[in-house]
Coordinates of C-alpha atoms in Angstrom, one line a residue:
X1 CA -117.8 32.0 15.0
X2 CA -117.0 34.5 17.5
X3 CA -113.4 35.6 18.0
X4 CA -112.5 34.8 21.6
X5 CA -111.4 37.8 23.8
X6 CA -109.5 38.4 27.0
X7 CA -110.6 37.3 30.7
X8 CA -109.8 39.3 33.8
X9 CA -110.2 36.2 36.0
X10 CA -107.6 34.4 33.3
X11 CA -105.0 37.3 33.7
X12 CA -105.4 37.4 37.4
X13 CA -104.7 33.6 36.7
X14 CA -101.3 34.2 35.1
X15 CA -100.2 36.8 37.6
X16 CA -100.6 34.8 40.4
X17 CA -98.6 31.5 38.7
X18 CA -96.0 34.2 37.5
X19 CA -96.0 35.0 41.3
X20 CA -95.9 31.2 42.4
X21 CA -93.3 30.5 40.0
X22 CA -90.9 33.9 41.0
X23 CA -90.9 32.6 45.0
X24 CA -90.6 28.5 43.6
X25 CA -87.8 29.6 41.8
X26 CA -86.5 32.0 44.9
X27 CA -85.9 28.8 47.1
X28 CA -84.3 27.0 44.1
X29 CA -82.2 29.5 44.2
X30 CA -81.6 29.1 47.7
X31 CA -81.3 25.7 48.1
X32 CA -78.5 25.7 45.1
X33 CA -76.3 28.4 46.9
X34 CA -75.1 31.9 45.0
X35 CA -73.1 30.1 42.4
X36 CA -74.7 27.1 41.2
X37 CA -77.8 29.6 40.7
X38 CA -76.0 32.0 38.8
X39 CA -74.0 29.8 36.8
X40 CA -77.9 28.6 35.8
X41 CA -78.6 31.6 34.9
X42 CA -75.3 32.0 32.9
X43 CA -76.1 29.0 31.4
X44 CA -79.3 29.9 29.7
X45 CA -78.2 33.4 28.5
X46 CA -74.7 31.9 27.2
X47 CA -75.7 29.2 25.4
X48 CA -78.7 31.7 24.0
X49 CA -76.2 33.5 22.7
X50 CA -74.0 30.6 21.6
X51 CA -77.1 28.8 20.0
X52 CA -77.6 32.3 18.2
X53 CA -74.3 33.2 16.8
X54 CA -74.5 28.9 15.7
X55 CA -77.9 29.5 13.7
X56 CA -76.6 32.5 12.2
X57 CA -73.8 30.9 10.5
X58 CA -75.6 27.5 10.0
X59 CA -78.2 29.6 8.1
X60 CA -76.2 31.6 6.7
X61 CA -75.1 28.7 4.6
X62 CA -78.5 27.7 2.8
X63 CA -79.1 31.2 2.4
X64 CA -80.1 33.1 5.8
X65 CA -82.6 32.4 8.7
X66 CA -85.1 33.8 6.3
X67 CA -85.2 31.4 3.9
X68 CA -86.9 27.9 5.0
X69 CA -83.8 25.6 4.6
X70 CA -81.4 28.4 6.2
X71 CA -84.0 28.6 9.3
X72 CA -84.3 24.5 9.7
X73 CA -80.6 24.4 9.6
X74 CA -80.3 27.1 12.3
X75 CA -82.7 25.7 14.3
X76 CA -80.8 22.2 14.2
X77 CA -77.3 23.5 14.1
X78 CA -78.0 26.4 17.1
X79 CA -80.6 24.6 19.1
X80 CA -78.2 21.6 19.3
X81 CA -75.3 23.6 20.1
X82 CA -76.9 25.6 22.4
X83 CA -78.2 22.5 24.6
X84 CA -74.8 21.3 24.7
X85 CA -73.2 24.2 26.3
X86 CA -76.3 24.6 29.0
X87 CA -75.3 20.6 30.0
X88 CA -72.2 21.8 30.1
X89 CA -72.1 25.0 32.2
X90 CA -74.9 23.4 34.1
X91 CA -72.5 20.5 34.7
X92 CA -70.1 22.5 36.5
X93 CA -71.9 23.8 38.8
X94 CA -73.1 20.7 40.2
X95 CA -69.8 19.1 40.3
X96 CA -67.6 21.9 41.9
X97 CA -69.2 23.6 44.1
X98 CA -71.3 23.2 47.2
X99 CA -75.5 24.0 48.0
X100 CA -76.4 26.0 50.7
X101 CA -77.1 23.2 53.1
X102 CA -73.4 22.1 53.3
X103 CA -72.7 26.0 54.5
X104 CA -73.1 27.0 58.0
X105 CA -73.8 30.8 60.1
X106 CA -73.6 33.6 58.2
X107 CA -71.7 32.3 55.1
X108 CA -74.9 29.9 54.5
X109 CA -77.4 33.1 54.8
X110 CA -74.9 34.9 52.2
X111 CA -74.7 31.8 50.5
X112 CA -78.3 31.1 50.1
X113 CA -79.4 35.0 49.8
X114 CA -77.4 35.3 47.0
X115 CA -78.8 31.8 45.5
X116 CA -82.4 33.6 45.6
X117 CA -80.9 36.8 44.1
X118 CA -80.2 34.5 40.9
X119 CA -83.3 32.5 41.6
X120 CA -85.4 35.5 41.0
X121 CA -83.4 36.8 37.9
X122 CA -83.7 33.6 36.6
X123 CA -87.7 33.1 36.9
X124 CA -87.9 36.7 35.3
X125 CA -85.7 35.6 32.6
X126 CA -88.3 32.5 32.0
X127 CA -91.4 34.9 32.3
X128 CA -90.1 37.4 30.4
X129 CA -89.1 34.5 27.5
X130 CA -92.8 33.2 28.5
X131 CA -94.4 36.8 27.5
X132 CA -93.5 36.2 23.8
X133 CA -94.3 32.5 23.5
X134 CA -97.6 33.2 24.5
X135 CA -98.1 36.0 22.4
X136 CA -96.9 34.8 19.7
X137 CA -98.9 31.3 19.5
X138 CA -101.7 33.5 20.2
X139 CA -100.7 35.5 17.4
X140 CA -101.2 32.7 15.3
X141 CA -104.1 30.9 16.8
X142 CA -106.0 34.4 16.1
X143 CA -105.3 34.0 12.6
X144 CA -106.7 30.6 12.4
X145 CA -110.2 32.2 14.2
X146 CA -109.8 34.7 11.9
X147 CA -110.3 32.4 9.2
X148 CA -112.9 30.0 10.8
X149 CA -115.2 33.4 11.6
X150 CA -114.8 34.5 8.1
X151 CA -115.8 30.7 6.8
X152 CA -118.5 30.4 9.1
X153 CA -116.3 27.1 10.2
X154 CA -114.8 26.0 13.8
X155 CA -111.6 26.9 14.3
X156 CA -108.9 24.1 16.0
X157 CA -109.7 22.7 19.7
X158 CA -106.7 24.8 20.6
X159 CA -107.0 28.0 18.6
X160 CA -110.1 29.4 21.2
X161 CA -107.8 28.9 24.2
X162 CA -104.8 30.5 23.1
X163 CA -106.3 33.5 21.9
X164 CA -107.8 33.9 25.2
X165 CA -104.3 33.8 27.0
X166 CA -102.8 36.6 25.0
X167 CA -106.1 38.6 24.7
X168 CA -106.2 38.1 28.8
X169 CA -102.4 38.3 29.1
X170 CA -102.8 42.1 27.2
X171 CA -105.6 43.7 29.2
X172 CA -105.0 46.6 31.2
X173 CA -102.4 48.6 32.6
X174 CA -100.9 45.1 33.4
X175 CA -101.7 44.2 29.4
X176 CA -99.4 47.7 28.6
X177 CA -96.5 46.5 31.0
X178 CA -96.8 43.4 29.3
X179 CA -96.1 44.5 25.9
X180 CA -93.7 47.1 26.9
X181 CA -91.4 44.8 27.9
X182 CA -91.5 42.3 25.2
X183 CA -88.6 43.0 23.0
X184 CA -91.0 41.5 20.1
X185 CA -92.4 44.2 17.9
X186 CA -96.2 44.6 17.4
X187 CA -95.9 44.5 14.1
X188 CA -94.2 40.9 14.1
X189 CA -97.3 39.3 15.8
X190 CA -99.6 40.9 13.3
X191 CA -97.3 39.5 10.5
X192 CA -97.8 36.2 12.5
X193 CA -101.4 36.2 12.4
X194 CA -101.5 37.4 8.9
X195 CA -99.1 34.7 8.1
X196 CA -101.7 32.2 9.9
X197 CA -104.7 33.6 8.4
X198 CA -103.0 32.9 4.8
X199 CA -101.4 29.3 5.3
X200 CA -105.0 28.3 6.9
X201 CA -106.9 29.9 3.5
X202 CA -106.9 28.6 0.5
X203 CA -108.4 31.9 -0.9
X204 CA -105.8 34.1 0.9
X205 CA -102.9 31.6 -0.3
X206 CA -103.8 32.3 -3.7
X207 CA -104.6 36.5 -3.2
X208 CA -100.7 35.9 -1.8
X209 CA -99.6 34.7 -4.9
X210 CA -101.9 37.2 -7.1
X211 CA -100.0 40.5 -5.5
X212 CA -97.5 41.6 -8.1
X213 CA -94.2 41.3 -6.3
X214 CA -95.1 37.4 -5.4
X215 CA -96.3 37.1 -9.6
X216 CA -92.7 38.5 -10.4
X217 CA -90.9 36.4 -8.0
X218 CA -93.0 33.1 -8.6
X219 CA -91.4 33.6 -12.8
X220 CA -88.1 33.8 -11.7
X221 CA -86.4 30.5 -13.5
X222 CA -85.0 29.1 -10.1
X223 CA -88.5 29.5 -8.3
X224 CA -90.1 27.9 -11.3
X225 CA -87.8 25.1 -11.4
X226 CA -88.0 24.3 -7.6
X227 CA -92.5 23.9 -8.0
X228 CA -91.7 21.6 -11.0
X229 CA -89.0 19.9 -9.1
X230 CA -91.0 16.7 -8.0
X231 CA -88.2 15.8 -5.3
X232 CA -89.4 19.1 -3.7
X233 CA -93.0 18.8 -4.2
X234 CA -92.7 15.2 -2.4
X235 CA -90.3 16.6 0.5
X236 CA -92.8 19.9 1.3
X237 CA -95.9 17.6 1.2
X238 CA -94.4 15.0 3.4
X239 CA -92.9 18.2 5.3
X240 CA -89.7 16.5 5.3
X241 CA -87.2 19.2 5.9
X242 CA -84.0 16.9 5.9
X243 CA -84.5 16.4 2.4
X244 CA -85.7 19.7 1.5
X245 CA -81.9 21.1 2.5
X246 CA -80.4 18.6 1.0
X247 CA -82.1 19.1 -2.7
X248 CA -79.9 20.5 -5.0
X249 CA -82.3 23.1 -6.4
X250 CA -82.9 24.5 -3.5
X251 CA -79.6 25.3 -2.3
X252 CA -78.9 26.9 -5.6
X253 CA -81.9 28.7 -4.7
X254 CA -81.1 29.8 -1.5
X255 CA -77.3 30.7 -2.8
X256 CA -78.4 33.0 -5.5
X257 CA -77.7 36.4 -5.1
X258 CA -79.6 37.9 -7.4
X259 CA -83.0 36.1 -6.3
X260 CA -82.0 37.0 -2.5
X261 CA -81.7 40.3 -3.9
X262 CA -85.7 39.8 -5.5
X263 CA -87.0 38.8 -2.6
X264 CA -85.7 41.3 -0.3
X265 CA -87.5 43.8 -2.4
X266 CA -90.8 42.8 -2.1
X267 CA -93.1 44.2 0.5
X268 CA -93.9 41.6 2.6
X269 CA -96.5 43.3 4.6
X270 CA -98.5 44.6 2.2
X271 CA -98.8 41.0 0.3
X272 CA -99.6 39.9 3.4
X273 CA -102.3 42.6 3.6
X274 CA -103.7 42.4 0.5
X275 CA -103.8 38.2 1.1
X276 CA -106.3 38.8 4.3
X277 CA -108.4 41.4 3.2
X278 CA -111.8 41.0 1.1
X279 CA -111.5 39.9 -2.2
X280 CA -110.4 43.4 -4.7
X281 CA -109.2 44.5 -8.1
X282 CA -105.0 43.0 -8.2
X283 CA -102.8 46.3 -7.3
X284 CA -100.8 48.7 -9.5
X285 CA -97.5 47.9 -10.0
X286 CA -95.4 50.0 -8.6
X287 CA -92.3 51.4 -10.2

């Protein structure tokens, strides 16, 4: 299977709805007057931060937004949160005070100019938020045709598509803007992809678990006792996460300092690395 690659006619594509969507959200702007628009704007970058700040803490109590029941927590506890005080700030803005419509002369071109102002800030906000998204489903898609063009297999309905739109979105001079603006690292999408390739690959999955800092890790006592804990077995195949942060073990897990300590020591990368390439001779330990 070929790997698919960018388009100039797509990326022409998603400049001109990036466009579209900049003037669409100009006259929202307008129509909504200067402050309902900005406090829409407020509203996303506030609650971001809220919705942040929640997950942190939510994490932070299973363990960090590293570990897999700190992250589901965050992502319950912050995205909820962070949903409430958009409503809310959203909320105000509707109910005290006026659109541009109900202005008149120049207080309605002032009102409404300074709408569009917000409108525009607003759609780049979005675009800019949409930059990542894209790249980093792509990201992962290209790990999955990674893995059907090394099997000689087809790759999901999906995986072909979105590869396409970050390949296409990251051609050019317009590709380099694009990248330069995302406040994602390159290395983070190629962790993605790797991290793809491996939970797609039965062979890479175990290469993973072969490289020596994942062999030291996987005979620590706790880890041992979590893949012989059948309650957690059940909950990961079901993918049930509500019960995988409640379990016992793994909250002891997560709490432990001295295994937090383990795993920040391992090179993630390079197992990641050594999981995707061709089959070799297991790594030297290192010191």
């Amino acid at each position: 299977m070929n790997i698919p690659t960018g388009s100039p006619l797509w990326q022409a594509a998603l400049l001109f709805i990036g466009v579209v969507f900049l003037v669409f959200e100009a006259w929202r702007g307008w129509r909504a007057g200067v402050i309902r628009s900005g406090l829409n704007l407020a509203a996303i970058l506030v609650s971001s931060l809220v919705g942040y700040l929640a997950a942190q803490i939510a994490g932070g109590l299973f363990g960090g937004l590293t570990t897999p029941p700190g992250f589901v927590a965050g992502a319950i506890v912050g995205g909820g949160l962070g949903l409430v005080v958009f409503f809310l700030i959203w909320l105000v803005g509707v109910l005290l005070f006026k659109r541009t419509a109900q202005h008149g002369g120049l207080l309605k071109v002032l009102w409404g100019g300074g709408g569009a102002v917000f409108g525009v800030l607003l759609g780049l906000f979005v675009l800019w938020s949409g930059i990542t998204i894209v790249r980093g489903l792509g990201a992962f898609a290209e790990g999955q045709a990674e893995t059907a063009s090394r099997k000689n297999a087809k790759a999901p309905p999906a995986a072909g598509g979105l590869v396409t739109l970050k390949e296409s979105l990251e051609l050019g001079k317009a590709g380099e803007f694009f990248q330069s603006v995302d406040v994602v690292p390159k290395e983070m999408y190629e962790i993605i992809s790797q991290v793809s390739q491996v939970v797609s690959d039965q062979d890479a999955m175990l290469r993973f678990i072969e490289y020596p800092g994942i062999q030291e890790l996987m005979q620590n006592p706790k880890i041992t006792a979590l893949l012989s804990d059948p309650a957690v077995l059940a909950a990961a195949e079901k993918r049930n996460f509500i019960a995988l942060m409640g379990n016992k073990s793994l909250i002891a897990a997560a709490e432990d300092p001295a295994l937090g300590s383990e795993i920040r020591k391992i090179d993630l990368q390079a197992a990641l690395k050594y999981a995707v390439a061709k089959p070799s001779p297991v790594p030297a330990k290192t010191p």
